Tab-separated table of C-alpha atoms in Angstrom:
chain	number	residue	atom	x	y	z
A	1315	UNK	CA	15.689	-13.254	-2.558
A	1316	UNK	CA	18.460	-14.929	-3.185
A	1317	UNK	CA	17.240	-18.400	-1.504
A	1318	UNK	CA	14.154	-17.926	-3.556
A	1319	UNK	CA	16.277	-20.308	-6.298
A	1320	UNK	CA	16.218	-23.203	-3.826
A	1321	UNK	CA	13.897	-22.525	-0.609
A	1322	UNK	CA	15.302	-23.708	2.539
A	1323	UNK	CA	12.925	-25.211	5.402
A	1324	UNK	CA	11.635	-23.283	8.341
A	1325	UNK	CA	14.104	-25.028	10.571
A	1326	UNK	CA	17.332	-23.932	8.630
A	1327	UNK	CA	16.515	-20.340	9.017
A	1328	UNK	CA	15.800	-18.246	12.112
A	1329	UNK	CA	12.286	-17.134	10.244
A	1330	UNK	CA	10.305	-18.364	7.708
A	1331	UNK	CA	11.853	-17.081	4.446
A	1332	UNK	CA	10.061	-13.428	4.031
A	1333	UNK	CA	10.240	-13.504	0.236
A	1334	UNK	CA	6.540	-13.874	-0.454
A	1335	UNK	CA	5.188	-11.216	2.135
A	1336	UNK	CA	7.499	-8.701	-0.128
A	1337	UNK	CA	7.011	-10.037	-3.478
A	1338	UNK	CA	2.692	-9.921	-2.600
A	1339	UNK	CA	3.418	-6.624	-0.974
A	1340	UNK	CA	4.921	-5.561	-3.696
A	1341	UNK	CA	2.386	-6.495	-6.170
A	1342	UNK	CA	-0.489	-4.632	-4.364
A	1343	UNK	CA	1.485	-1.516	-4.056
A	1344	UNK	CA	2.029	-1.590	-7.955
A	1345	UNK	CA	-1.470	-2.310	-8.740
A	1346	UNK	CA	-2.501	1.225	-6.576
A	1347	UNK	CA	-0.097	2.869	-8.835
A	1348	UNK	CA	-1.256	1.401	-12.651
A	1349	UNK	CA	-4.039	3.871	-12.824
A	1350	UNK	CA	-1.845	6.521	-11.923
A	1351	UNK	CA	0.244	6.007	-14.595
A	1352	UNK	CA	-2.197	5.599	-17.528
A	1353	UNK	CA	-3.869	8.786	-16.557
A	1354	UNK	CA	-6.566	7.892	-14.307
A	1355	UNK	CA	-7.319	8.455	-10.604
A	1356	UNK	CA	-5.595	11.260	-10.797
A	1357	UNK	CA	-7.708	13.316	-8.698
A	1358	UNK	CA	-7.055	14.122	-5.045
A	1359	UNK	CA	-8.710	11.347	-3.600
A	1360	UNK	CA	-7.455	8.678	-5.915
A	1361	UNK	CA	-4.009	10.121	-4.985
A	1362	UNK	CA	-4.542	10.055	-1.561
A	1363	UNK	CA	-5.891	6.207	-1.587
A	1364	UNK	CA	-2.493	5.219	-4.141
A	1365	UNK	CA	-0.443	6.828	-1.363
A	1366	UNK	CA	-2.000	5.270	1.518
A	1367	UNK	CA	-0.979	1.543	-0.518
A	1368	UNK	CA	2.519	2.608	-1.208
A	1369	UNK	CA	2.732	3.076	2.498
A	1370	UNK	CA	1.316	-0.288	4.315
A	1371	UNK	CA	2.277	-2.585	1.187
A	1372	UNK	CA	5.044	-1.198	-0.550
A	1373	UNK	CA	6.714	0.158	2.147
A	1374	UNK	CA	5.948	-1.323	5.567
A	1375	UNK	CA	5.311	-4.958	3.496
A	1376	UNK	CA	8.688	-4.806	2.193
A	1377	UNK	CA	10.601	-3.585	4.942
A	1378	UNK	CA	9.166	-6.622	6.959
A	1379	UNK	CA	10.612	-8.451	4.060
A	1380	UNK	CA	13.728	-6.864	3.634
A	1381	UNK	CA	14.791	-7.155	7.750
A	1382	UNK	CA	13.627	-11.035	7.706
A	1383	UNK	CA	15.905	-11.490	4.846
A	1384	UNK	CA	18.581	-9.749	6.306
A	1385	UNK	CA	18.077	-12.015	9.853
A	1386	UNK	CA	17.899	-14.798	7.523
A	1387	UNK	CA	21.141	-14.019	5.950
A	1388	UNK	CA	20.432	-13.283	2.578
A	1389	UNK	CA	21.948	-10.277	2.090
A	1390	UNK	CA	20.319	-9.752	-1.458
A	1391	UNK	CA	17.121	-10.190	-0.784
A	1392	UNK	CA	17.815	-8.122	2.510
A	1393	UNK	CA	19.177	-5.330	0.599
A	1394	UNK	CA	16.677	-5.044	-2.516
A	1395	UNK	CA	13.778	-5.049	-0.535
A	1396	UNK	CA	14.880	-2.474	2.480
A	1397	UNK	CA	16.096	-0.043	0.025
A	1398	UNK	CA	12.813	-0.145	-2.215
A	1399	UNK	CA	11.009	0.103	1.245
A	1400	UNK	CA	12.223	3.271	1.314
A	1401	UNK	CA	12.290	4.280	-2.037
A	1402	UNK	CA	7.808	3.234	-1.589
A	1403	UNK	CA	8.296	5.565	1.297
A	1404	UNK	CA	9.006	8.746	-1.101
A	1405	UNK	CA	6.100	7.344	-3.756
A	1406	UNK	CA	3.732	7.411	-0.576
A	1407	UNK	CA	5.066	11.409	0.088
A	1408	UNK	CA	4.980	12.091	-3.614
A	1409	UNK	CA	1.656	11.292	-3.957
A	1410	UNK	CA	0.602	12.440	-1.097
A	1411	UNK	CA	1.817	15.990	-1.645
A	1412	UNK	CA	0.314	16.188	-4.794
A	1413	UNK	CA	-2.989	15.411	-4.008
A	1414	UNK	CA	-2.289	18.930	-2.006
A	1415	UNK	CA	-0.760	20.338	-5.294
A	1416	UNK	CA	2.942	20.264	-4.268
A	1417	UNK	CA	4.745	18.759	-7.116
A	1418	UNK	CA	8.359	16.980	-6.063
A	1419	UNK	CA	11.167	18.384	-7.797
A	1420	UNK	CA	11.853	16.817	-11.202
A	1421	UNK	CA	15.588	17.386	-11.219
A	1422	UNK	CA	15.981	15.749	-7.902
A	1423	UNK	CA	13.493	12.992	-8.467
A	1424	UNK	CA	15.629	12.481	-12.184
A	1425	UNK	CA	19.176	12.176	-10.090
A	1426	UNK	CA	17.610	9.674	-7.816
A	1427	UNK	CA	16.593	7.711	-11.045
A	1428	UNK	CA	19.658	7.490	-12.581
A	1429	UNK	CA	21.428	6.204	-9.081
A	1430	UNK	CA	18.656	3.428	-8.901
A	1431	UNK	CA	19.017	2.217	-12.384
A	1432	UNK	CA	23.173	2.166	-11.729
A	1433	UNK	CA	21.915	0.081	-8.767
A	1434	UNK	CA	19.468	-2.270	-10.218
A	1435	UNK	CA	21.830	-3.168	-13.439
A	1436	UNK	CA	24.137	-4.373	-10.571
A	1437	UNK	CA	21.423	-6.145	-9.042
A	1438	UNK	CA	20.441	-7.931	-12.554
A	1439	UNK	CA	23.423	-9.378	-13.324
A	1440	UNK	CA	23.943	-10.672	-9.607
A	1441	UNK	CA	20.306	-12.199	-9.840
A	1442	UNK	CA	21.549	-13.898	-12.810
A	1443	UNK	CA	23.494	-15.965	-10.742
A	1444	UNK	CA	20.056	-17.514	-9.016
A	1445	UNK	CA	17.481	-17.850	-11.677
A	1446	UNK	CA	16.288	-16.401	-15.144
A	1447	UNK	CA	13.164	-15.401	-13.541
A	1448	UNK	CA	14.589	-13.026	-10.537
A	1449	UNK	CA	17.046	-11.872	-13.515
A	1450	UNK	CA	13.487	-10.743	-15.679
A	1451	UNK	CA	12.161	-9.225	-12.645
A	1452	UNK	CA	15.300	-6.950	-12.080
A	1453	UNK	CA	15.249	-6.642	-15.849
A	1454	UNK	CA	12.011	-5.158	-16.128
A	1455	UNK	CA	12.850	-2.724	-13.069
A	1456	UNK	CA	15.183	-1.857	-15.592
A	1457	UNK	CA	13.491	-0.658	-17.869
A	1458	UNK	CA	10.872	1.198	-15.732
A	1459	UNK	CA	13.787	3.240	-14.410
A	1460	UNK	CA	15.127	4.309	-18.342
A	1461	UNK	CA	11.876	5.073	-19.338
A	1462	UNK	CA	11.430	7.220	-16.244
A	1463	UNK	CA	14.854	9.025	-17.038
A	1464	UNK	CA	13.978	9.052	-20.713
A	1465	UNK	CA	10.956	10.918	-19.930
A	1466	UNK	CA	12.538	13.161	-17.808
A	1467	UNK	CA	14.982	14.006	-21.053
A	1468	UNK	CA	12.258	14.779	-23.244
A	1469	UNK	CA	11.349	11.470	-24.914
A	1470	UNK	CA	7.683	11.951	-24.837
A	1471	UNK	CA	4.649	11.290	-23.038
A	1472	UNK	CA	4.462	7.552	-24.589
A	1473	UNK	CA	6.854	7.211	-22.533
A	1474	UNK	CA	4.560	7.173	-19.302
A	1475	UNK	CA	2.738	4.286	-20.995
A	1476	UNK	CA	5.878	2.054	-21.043
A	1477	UNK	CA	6.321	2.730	-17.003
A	1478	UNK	CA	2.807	1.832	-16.869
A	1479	UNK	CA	3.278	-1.780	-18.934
A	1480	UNK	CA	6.561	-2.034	-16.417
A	1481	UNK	CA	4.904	-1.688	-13.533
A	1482	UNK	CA	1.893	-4.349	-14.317
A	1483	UNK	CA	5.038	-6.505	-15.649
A	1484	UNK	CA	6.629	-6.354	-12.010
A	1485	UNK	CA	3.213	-6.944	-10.597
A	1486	UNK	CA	2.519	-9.961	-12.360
A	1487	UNK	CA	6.480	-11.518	-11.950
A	1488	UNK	CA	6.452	-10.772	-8.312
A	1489	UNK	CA	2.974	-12.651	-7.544
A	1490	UNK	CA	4.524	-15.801	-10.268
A	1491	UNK	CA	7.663	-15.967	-7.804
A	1492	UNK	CA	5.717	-15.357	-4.369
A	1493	UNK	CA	3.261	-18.345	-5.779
A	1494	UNK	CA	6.208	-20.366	-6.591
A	1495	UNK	CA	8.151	-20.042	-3.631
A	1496	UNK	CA	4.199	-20.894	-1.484
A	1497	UNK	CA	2.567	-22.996	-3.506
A	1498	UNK	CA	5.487	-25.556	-5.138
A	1499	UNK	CA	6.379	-26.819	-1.881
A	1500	UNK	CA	3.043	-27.565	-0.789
A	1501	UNK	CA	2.223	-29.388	-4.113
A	1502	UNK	CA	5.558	-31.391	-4.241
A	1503	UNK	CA	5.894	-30.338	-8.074
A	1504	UNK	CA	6.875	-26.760	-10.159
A	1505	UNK	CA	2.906	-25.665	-10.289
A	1506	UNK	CA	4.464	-22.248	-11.163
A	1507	UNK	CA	7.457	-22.392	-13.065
A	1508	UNK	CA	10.901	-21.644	-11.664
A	1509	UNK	CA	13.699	-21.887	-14.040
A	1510	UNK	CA	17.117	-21.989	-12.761
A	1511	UNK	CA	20.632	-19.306	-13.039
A	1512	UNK	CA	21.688	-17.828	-16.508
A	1513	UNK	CA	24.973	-17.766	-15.204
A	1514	UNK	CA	27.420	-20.191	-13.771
A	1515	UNK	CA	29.861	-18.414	-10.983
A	1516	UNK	CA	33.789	-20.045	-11.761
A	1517	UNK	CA	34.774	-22.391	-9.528
């Protein structure tokens, strides 16, 4: 993601930059889980179809994304999107095994959340670097993650509520980027918005 701030052309790059098939992938894996997290389609089958979308889209989608980055150089896009391939590998298990009533364990799960957030605080400062709106999107990753370990430390059920709002958040930013990065060139002008770094590396 990180030539997302200014897109190269097809012929500067072994592959077509892979940012939008992860971004849209993305997107449709966190619209399966929004209904999960305000309480609905909780029942076997609904957990079973959530599952099957964290699999092909926010796993396999991302992965493609993550490996063309990585071909194409960009080691931070390469590295954020292979390593939440995998993470939409677990959500796919996770959901999977309880639709079969096998809940994961909590205190593992909550360890694994605290070592993402580490991670994607290092991320949002590095995207910062690029442009205000990768910096939001890592932001709002953010604060999915605390209210995740929040919950997990007894700050309340509201709490589930506030992943929920993240995860539409990250839904919506990843489709406004994808459309940016497909749709600007095409038109010749900033249809969707792109705003440039919050930060300034010393030269």
């Amino acid at each position: 993601m990180s030539h997302a701030a200014e897109p190269q052309s097809s012929q500067s790059l072994p592959i077509a930059d892979p940012t939008p098939i992860g971004l849209i992938c993305l997107a449709i894996g966190c619209a399966a889980l929004v209904p999960i997290a305000f309480g609905a389609g909780l029942t076997p089958s609904g957990l079973k179809t959530a599952a099957m979308f964290c699999l092909l889209f926010g796993a396999c989608g991302q992965l493609v994304a993550g490996l063309g980055s990585l071909l194409n150089k960009n080691v931070y896009g390469g590295t954020l999107f292979t390593s939440f391939a995998f993470n939409w590998v677990v959500n796919w298990w996770a959901l999977d095994s309880l639709s079969r009533g096998l809940v994961p364990d909590a205190t593992v799960v909550f360890a694994v959340d605290v070592c993402f957030l580490v991670v994607f605080l290092a991320f949002t400062y590095g995207f910062g670097f690029f442009s205000s709106l990768l910096m939001a999107f890592l932001v709002d990753i953010d604060l999915l993650y605390a209210a995740r370990i929040a919950r997990h430390l007894g700050g309340g059920e509201w709490l589930g509520v506030v992943v929920g709002v993240c995860t539409i958040a990250l839904a919506a930013i990843s489709l406004w980027i994808a459309f940016a990065l497909l749709i600007n060139p095409v038109a010749g002008r900033a249809v969707f918005a792109f705003p440039g770094p919050v930060f300034r590396p010393k030269r």
